[in-house]
Amino acid sequence: MGIPKGVRIKHENIIFVTNNIIKIIGIRSDDVEINPLQLSHSFGLGCLHTTIAQGATAIIFRNSINLKEIIDVATTNQATGFVGVPAAFQKILLHYKQEFKEAGKKFRYLLTNSAPMPKDEIQEIINLLPLTDFFTYYGLTEASRSTFLLFNNDITKIESVGKPAPNVEIKIITNNGNTSNEYEIGEVLIKGPNVIDEYWPGTTERTKIKDGWLQTGDLGYFDNDGYLYLKGRKDDIINVGGEKVSPTEIELTIKQLDKVQDVVVIGIPDRTFGEIPVAFIVTKFNLETNEILSHCIKTLERYKVPQNIIFIDNIPQNESGKIERNTLRKMYAKQ
C-alpha cells in the first residue's frame, strides 16, 4: 500500500488538496484524464479525486507497463490530460515519441511526480507538445501537493519543484536550528491545511510534527525568487570522511552524459572513509567506466567522485515510482 502506516489523513486535508489541484492545473468537467498510477498512492488517488470532484472522466490503468496501449487509448478517447511518473515519460521518449505526439494533440495538461526528472527530458516533452501545460509538484502523503511548478513558465526553474501552494507555508531549517537564508540548504518543513494533525497513537515515524510544522526529512533550499529546490533526503546523505555528500548532486552530474539513461548513487560502508559513493547506472548506449569517472573528476570535488560504477538494466522502483535504494544496497553486497 502507498499510505504509510500510522498516517491519519482527514477529509478536510483531502478536500483542501483537491481544490488546490483543480485551481492550479485547471481541471474541467469536460476533461478526460489518462491515469496509469497506483491508486494506493497519493499521486494517483489525488488525481482521481480531482476528476470526481469536477465530474470529469478518468481512464484508469493498473500500471504503466503497456504504454503503447495506454497512448492508443488516449488517442481514441481524445484525452485532455495525462499523468505519470518520470520513468513512464522517459520510456515514452525512448519508444513511443511519435505516438505520444499524436495523442497529445488534445492534451491540455501533463502532470508528473515521485522522482526528479532530468532537465533534458522535461525540455524534450515541452518541445514535443509546446501547447500543453506540463506540471510537477512536491509533497508527502502527510503533506500532499505542497508546491506546484509549471515547467513551461520559466525554463531556468525546471530543476526546482516550484513555489508553495496557496495557503501552504514552507521553511528551511539548517543543522543549527536556524531558518535558512536564500540558497542555504536545510531540512524542509511544511505547514498548512494539507498537513496531517498527527500520526496514529503508537506509531513511530521518521517525520515529526511540532506546532503544526511537519519535519519532512527532505533537504532543500529556496532561491531568491522563492522557488524550492530539493537536494535529497537527510538519511540518504553520504558521509565521506566527515564530508557530507548529496547523492542528488552526483546523479545530476552523471546525467549530463548523453549516453546515460538513469543513475542512482548510494552510500556504501567503508573502513577508511566511513562511507563511499557508489553509482548504479542504466545506459542508452555503450559507455565506459573511464568516461564517467573522467567527467566526474572534472566536475566534482574528489571526495564526491563515485568509488565504484555498476551498470544495471533497470533502476528498482516500487509501485509509486520511488527508488528502492535498499534493493541496490543488497545488490551491491552480493557482488
Short mmCIF file of C-alpha atoms in Angstrom, two decimals:
data_model
loop_
_atom_site.label_atom_id
_atom_site.label_comp_id
_atom_site.label_asym_id
_atom_site.label_seq_id
_atom_site.Cartn_x
_atom_site.Cartn_y
_atom_site.Cartn_z
CA MET A 1 0.00 0.00 0.00
CA GLY A 2 1.13 3.56 -0.70
CA ILE A 3 -0.22 5.07 2.54
CA PRO A 4 2.49 4.95 5.26
CA LYS A 5 1.44 3.06 8.37
CA GLY A 6 0.04 5.39 11.00
CA VAL A 7 -0.81 8.41 8.83
CA ARG A 8 -4.11 9.94 9.93
CA ILE A 9 -5.47 11.91 6.95
CA LYS A 10 -8.70 13.83 7.46
CA HIS A 11 -11.37 14.63 4.89
CA GLU A 12 -10.55 18.32 5.27
CA ASN A 13 -6.93 17.61 4.21
CA ILE A 14 -8.15 15.81 1.09
CA ILE A 15 -10.71 18.49 0.19
CA PHE A 16 -8.15 21.29 0.55
CA VAL A 17 -5.62 19.50 -1.66
CA THR A 18 -8.23 18.54 -4.24
CA ASN A 19 -9.39 22.14 -4.60
CA ASN A 20 -5.80 23.36 -4.97
CA ILE A 21 -5.10 20.85 -7.76
CA ILE A 22 -8.29 21.86 -9.58
CA LYS A 23 -7.45 25.56 -9.40
CA ILE A 24 -3.76 25.32 -10.29
CA ILE A 25 -3.98 22.79 -13.12
CA GLY A 26 -7.41 23.96 -14.22
CA ILE A 27 -9.30 20.66 -14.19
CA ARG A 28 -12.63 20.98 -16.04
CA SER A 29 -15.77 18.89 -16.21
CA ASP A 30 -15.10 18.03 -19.86
CA ASP A 31 -11.58 16.73 -19.20
CA VAL A 32 -10.63 13.13 -19.98
CA GLU A 33 -7.60 12.15 -17.90
CA ILE A 34 -5.34 9.14 -18.50
CA ASN A 35 -4.31 7.80 -15.09
CA PRO A 36 -1.98 4.74 -15.09
CA LEU A 37 -0.95 5.32 -11.45
CA GLN A 38 -1.39 3.16 -8.38
CA LEU A 39 -4.49 4.37 -6.53
CA SER A 40 -2.95 3.16 -3.27
CA HIS A 41 -0.51 6.08 -3.59
CA SER A 42 -1.45 9.72 -3.01
CA PHE A 43 -0.32 10.80 -6.51
CA GLY A 44 -2.76 8.55 -8.36
CA LEU A 45 -5.55 8.85 -5.79
CA GLY A 46 -5.25 12.64 -5.66
CA CYS A 47 -5.64 12.84 -9.43
CA LEU A 48 -8.74 10.65 -9.25
CA HIS A 49 -10.21 12.89 -6.53
CA THR A 50 -9.99 15.92 -8.84
CA THR A 51 -11.75 14.23 -11.75
CA ILE A 52 -14.53 13.01 -9.47
CA ALA A 53 -14.90 16.44 -7.85
CA GLN A 54 -15.24 18.13 -11.25
CA GLY A 55 -17.42 15.45 -12.80
CA ALA A 56 -14.69 14.80 -15.35
CA THR A 57 -13.64 11.43 -16.83
CA ALA A 58 -10.73 9.32 -15.58
CA ILE A 59 -9.46 6.38 -17.63
CA ILE A 60 -7.63 4.19 -15.11
CA PHE A 61 -4.98 1.55 -15.74
CA ARG A 62 -3.48 -0.89 -13.26
CA ASN A 63 0.03 0.32 -14.12
CA SER A 64 2.04 1.86 -16.96
CA ILE A 65 3.71 -1.33 -18.21
CA ASN A 66 1.88 -1.33 -21.57
CA LEU A 67 2.49 2.28 -22.58
CA LYS A 68 1.61 1.68 -26.23
CA GLU A 69 -1.89 0.55 -25.25
CA ILE A 70 -2.28 3.49 -22.86
CA ILE A 71 -1.27 6.00 -25.52
CA ASP A 72 -3.63 4.37 -28.06
CA VAL A 73 -6.50 4.67 -25.57
CA ALA A 74 -5.59 8.34 -25.04
CA THR A 75 -5.77 8.95 -28.80
CA THR A 76 -9.05 7.05 -29.26
CA ASN A 77 -10.74 8.87 -26.38
CA GLN A 78 -9.26 12.29 -27.24
CA ALA A 79 -7.80 12.57 -23.74
CA THR A 80 -7.08 16.08 -22.47
CA GLY A 81 -4.81 15.11 -19.57
CA PHE A 82 -2.06 12.57 -18.87
CA VAL A 83 -0.43 11.84 -15.51
CA GLY A 84 2.62 9.65 -14.96
CA VAL A 85 5.85 9.12 -13.07
CA PRO A 86 9.12 10.31 -14.69
CA ALA A 87 10.07 6.73 -15.64
CA ALA A 88 6.91 6.48 -17.77
CA PHE A 89 7.70 9.72 -19.61
CA GLN A 90 11.27 8.51 -20.12
CA LYS A 91 10.03 5.29 -21.78
CA ILE A 92 7.64 7.30 -23.92
CA LEU A 93 10.51 9.44 -25.22
CA LEU A 94 12.61 6.35 -25.93
CA HIS A 95 9.98 4.17 -27.61
CA TYR A 96 6.71 5.98 -28.34
CA LYS A 97 7.56 9.60 -29.06
CA GLN A 98 5.55 9.98 -32.25
CA GLU A 99 2.55 8.09 -30.89
CA PHE A 100 2.56 10.34 -27.82
CA LYS A 101 2.81 13.44 -30.00
CA GLU A 102 -0.27 12.29 -31.92
CA ALA A 103 -2.20 11.56 -28.71
CA GLY A 104 -1.02 14.87 -27.29
CA LYS A 105 -2.80 16.97 -29.89
CA LYS A 106 -5.72 17.11 -27.44
CA PHE A 107 -3.72 17.28 -24.20
CA ARG A 108 -4.23 20.45 -22.16
CA TYR A 109 -2.02 19.29 -19.31
CA LEU A 110 0.54 16.72 -18.18
CA LEU A 111 1.48 16.02 -14.56
CA THR A 112 4.46 14.15 -13.12
CA ASN A 113 5.80 13.45 -9.64
CA SER A 114 7.52 10.92 -7.32
CA ALA A 115 11.11 11.38 -8.51
CA PRO A 116 13.32 14.04 -10.13
CA MET A 117 13.03 14.25 -13.92
CA PRO A 118 16.14 15.11 -15.95
CA LYS A 119 16.18 18.62 -17.38
CA ASP A 120 16.72 17.46 -20.96
CA GLU A 121 13.72 15.12 -20.80
CA ILE A 122 11.49 17.90 -19.47
CA GLN A 123 12.63 20.12 -22.32
CA GLU A 124 12.03 17.33 -24.84
CA ILE A 125 8.44 16.85 -23.63
CA ILE A 126 7.82 20.61 -23.85
CA ASN A 127 9.25 20.70 -27.38
CA LEU A 128 7.14 17.70 -28.36
CA LEU A 129 3.90 19.24 -27.02
CA PRO A 130 4.50 23.02 -26.93
CA LEU A 131 0.82 23.87 -26.44
CA THR A 132 0.40 21.53 -23.44
CA ASP A 133 0.96 22.67 -19.85
CA PHE A 134 3.46 20.39 -18.09
CA PHE A 135 3.24 20.42 -14.27
CA THR A 136 5.07 18.86 -11.37
CA TYR A 137 4.63 19.17 -7.61
CA TYR A 138 6.28 18.27 -4.33
CA GLY A 139 4.62 16.70 -1.34
CA LEU A 140 4.35 13.74 1.00
CA THR A 141 1.39 11.60 1.95
CA GLU A 142 1.40 13.63 5.20
CA ALA A 143 1.52 16.92 3.26
CA SER A 144 0.20 16.33 -0.23
CA ARG A 145 0.80 18.81 -3.08
CA SER A 146 2.82 21.32 -1.03
CA THR A 147 4.33 23.04 -4.08
CA PHE A 148 3.49 23.29 -7.77
CA LEU A 149 5.56 24.14 -10.83
CA LEU A 150 4.51 24.74 -14.42
CA PHE A 151 7.64 23.81 -16.38
CA ASN A 152 6.59 25.88 -19.40
CA ASN A 153 6.62 29.16 -17.47
CA ASP A 154 10.36 29.55 -16.93
CA ILE A 155 12.91 27.16 -18.37
CA THR A 156 15.53 28.35 -15.87
CA LYS A 157 13.43 26.99 -12.97
CA ILE A 158 12.66 23.49 -14.25
CA GLU A 159 15.08 21.85 -11.81
CA SER A 160 13.03 23.25 -8.92
CA VAL A 161 9.73 21.88 -7.57
CA GLY A 162 8.07 25.27 -7.73
CA LYS A 163 6.58 27.60 -5.16
CA PRO A 164 4.40 26.79 -2.13
CA ALA A 165 0.78 26.05 -3.00
CA PRO A 166 -1.87 28.60 -1.91
CA ASN A 167 -2.21 28.73 1.90
CA VAL A 168 0.75 26.38 2.38
CA GLU A 169 3.87 27.57 4.26
CA ILE A 170 7.34 26.11 3.77
CA LYS A 171 10.56 26.96 5.59
CA ILE A 172 14.09 25.59 5.59
CA ILE A 173 15.83 24.84 8.91
CA THR A 174 19.60 24.40 8.99
CA ASN A 175 21.58 21.99 11.19
CA ASN A 176 21.95 24.67 13.89
CA GLY A 177 18.17 25.08 14.06
CA ASN A 178 18.00 28.47 12.34
CA THR A 179 15.72 29.41 9.46
CA SER A 180 17.93 29.41 6.39
CA ASN A 181 18.70 32.27 4.04
CA GLU A 182 18.34 32.03 0.27
CA TYR A 183 20.36 29.19 -1.28
CA GLU A 184 21.22 27.77 2.17
CA ILE A 185 20.44 24.04 2.37
CA GLY A 186 18.48 22.64 5.29
CA GLU A 187 15.52 20.43 6.19
CA VAL A 188 12.18 21.25 4.55
CA LEU A 189 9.33 21.96 6.99
CA ILE A 190 5.71 22.31 5.85
CA LYS A 191 2.63 23.82 7.49
CA GLY A 192 -0.90 24.21 6.14
CA PRO A 193 -4.35 22.64 5.71
CA ASN A 194 -2.75 19.87 3.63
CA VAL A 195 -0.63 18.71 6.60
CA ILE A 196 -1.97 15.99 8.88
CA ASP A 197 -2.51 16.85 12.56
CA GLU A 198 -0.96 13.68 13.93
CA TYR A 199 0.00 10.07 13.37
CA TRP A 200 -1.97 7.24 14.86
CA PRO A 201 -1.04 6.61 18.52
CA GLY A 202 1.85 4.21 18.98
CA THR A 203 3.26 4.83 15.50
CA THR A 204 6.97 5.55 15.23
CA GLU A 205 7.71 7.76 12.22
CA ARG A 206 10.88 9.39 10.97
CA THR A 207 8.92 12.55 10.28
CA LYS A 208 7.61 14.60 13.21
CA ILE A 209 5.02 17.35 13.67
CA LYS A 210 5.64 20.26 16.04
CA ASP A 211 3.47 23.39 16.32
CA GLY A 212 1.80 22.39 13.05
CA TRP A 213 5.14 22.12 11.18
CA LEU A 214 5.89 18.79 9.54
CA GLN A 215 9.58 17.85 9.58
CA THR A 216 9.82 16.11 6.22
CA GLY A 217 13.35 14.70 6.34
CA ASP A 218 13.90 16.21 2.88
CA LEU A 219 16.75 18.62 2.22
CA GLY A 220 16.34 21.70 0.08
CA TYR A 221 16.72 25.44 -0.37
CA PHE A 222 14.87 28.47 -1.76
CA ASP A 223 16.33 30.67 -4.49
CA ASN A 224 15.88 34.45 -4.48
CA ASP A 225 12.63 34.13 -6.44
CA GLY A 226 11.02 31.84 -3.86
CA TYR A 227 11.38 28.57 -5.82
CA LEU A 228 12.10 25.44 -3.80
CA TYR A 229 14.91 23.08 -4.84
CA LEU A 230 15.30 19.62 -3.32
CA LYS A 231 18.71 18.11 -2.57
CA GLY A 232 17.75 14.63 -1.42
CA ARG A 233 16.87 13.13 1.96
CA LYS A 234 18.70 13.59 5.23
CA ASP A 235 19.06 9.83 5.60
CA ASP A 236 20.43 9.49 2.03
CA ILE A 237 23.31 11.89 2.68
CA ILE A 238 26.68 10.13 2.32
CA ASN A 239 29.31 10.85 4.98
CA VAL A 240 32.70 10.56 3.24
CA GLY A 241 35.41 11.08 5.85
CA GLY A 242 33.33 13.74 7.60
CA GLU A 243 32.30 15.48 4.35
CA LYS A 244 28.54 15.45 3.75
CA VAL A 245 27.75 14.47 0.15
CA SER A 246 24.35 14.71 -1.56
CA PRO A 247 23.66 11.76 -3.91
CA THR A 248 21.48 14.10 -5.99
CA GLU A 249 24.44 16.30 -6.89
CA ILE A 250 26.42 13.32 -8.16
CA GLU A 251 23.40 11.90 -10.02
CA LEU A 252 22.73 15.17 -11.83
CA THR A 253 26.40 15.39 -12.81
CA ILE A 254 26.42 11.89 -14.30
CA LYS A 255 23.10 12.52 -16.09
CA GLN A 256 24.85 15.26 -18.08
CA LEU A 257 26.39 12.47 -20.16
CA ASP A 258 24.24 11.78 -23.22
CA LYS A 259 24.74 8.02 -23.03
CA VAL A 260 23.25 7.82 -19.50
CA GLN A 261 19.59 6.93 -19.25
CA ASP A 262 19.29 6.84 -15.46
CA VAL A 263 21.51 6.78 -12.38
CA VAL A 264 21.21 6.33 -8.63
CA VAL A 265 24.02 6.98 -6.15
CA ILE A 266 24.06 5.42 -2.68
CA GLY A 267 26.48 5.39 0.25
CA ILE A 268 28.27 2.12 0.98
CA PRO A 269 30.09 1.47 4.31
CA ASP A 270 33.87 1.79 4.07
CA ARG A 271 36.57 1.10 6.71
CA THR A 272 38.71 4.08 5.78
CA PHE A 273 36.19 6.82 4.96
CA GLY A 274 33.08 5.64 6.80
CA GLU A 275 31.09 5.70 3.56
CA ILE A 276 31.88 5.96 -0.15
CA PRO A 277 29.57 6.93 -3.05
CA VAL A 278 28.69 4.15 -5.50
CA ALA A 279 26.79 4.80 -8.74
CA PHE A 280 24.31 2.41 -10.36
CA ILE A 281 23.84 3.38 -13.99
CA VAL A 282 21.45 2.46 -16.80
CA THR A 283 22.90 3.40 -20.19
CA LYS A 284 21.31 4.23 -23.53
CA PHE A 285 24.41 3.19 -25.46
CA ASN A 286 27.75 1.58 -24.67
CA LEU A 287 29.55 3.65 -22.05
CA GLU A 288 32.92 3.05 -20.46
CA THR A 289 33.58 3.48 -16.74
CA ASN A 290 36.53 5.76 -17.50
CA GLU A 291 34.25 8.18 -19.40
CA ILE A 292 32.04 8.56 -16.34
CA LEU A 293 34.89 8.94 -13.87
CA SER A 294 36.69 11.44 -16.09
CA HIS A 295 33.55 13.59 -16.29
CA CYS A 296 33.01 13.39 -12.52
CA ILE A 297 36.63 14.29 -11.73
CA LYS A 298 36.37 17.38 -13.92
CA THR A 299 33.07 18.47 -12.36
CA LEU A 300 33.02 17.36 -8.72
CA GLU A 301 35.26 17.61 -5.68
CA ARG A 302 37.42 14.49 -5.41
CA TYR A 303 35.56 13.03 -2.40
CA LYS A 304 32.26 13.19 -4.34
CA VAL A 305 33.52 11.07 -7.23
CA PRO A 306 31.96 7.57 -7.15
CA GLN A 307 34.37 4.92 -5.96
CA ASN A 308 32.57 2.25 -7.94
CA ILE A 309 30.42 2.23 -11.08
CA ILE A 310 27.88 -0.57 -11.55
CA PHE A 311 25.93 -0.95 -14.79
CA ILE A 312 22.42 -2.39 -14.41
CA ASP A 313 19.44 -2.91 -16.71
CA ASN A 314 16.82 -1.12 -14.61
CA ILE A 315 16.64 1.05 -11.51
CA PRO A 316 14.49 -0.81 -8.93
CA GLN A 317 11.36 1.15 -8.05
CA ASN A 318 8.25 0.49 -6.00
CA GLU A 319 4.67 0.76 -7.30
CA SER A 320 4.62 4.55 -6.85
CA GLY A 321 7.88 5.10 -8.73
CA LYS A 322 10.08 5.63 -5.67
CA ILE A 323 13.64 4.32 -5.99
CA GLU A 324 14.34 1.30 -3.79
CA ARG A 325 17.81 2.17 -2.51
CA ASN A 326 17.85 -0.75 -0.08
CA THR A 327 17.49 -3.13 -3.03
CA LEU A 328 20.59 -1.54 -4.57
CA ARG A 329 22.49 -1.95 -1.28
CA LYS A 330 21.59 -5.64 -1.22
CA MET A 331 22.61 -5.94 -4.85
CA TYR A 332 25.99 -4.38 -4.05
CA ALA A 333 26.51 -6.69 -1.06
CA LYS A 334 26.03 -9.78 -3.26
CA GLN A 335 28.83 -8.80 -5.64
#
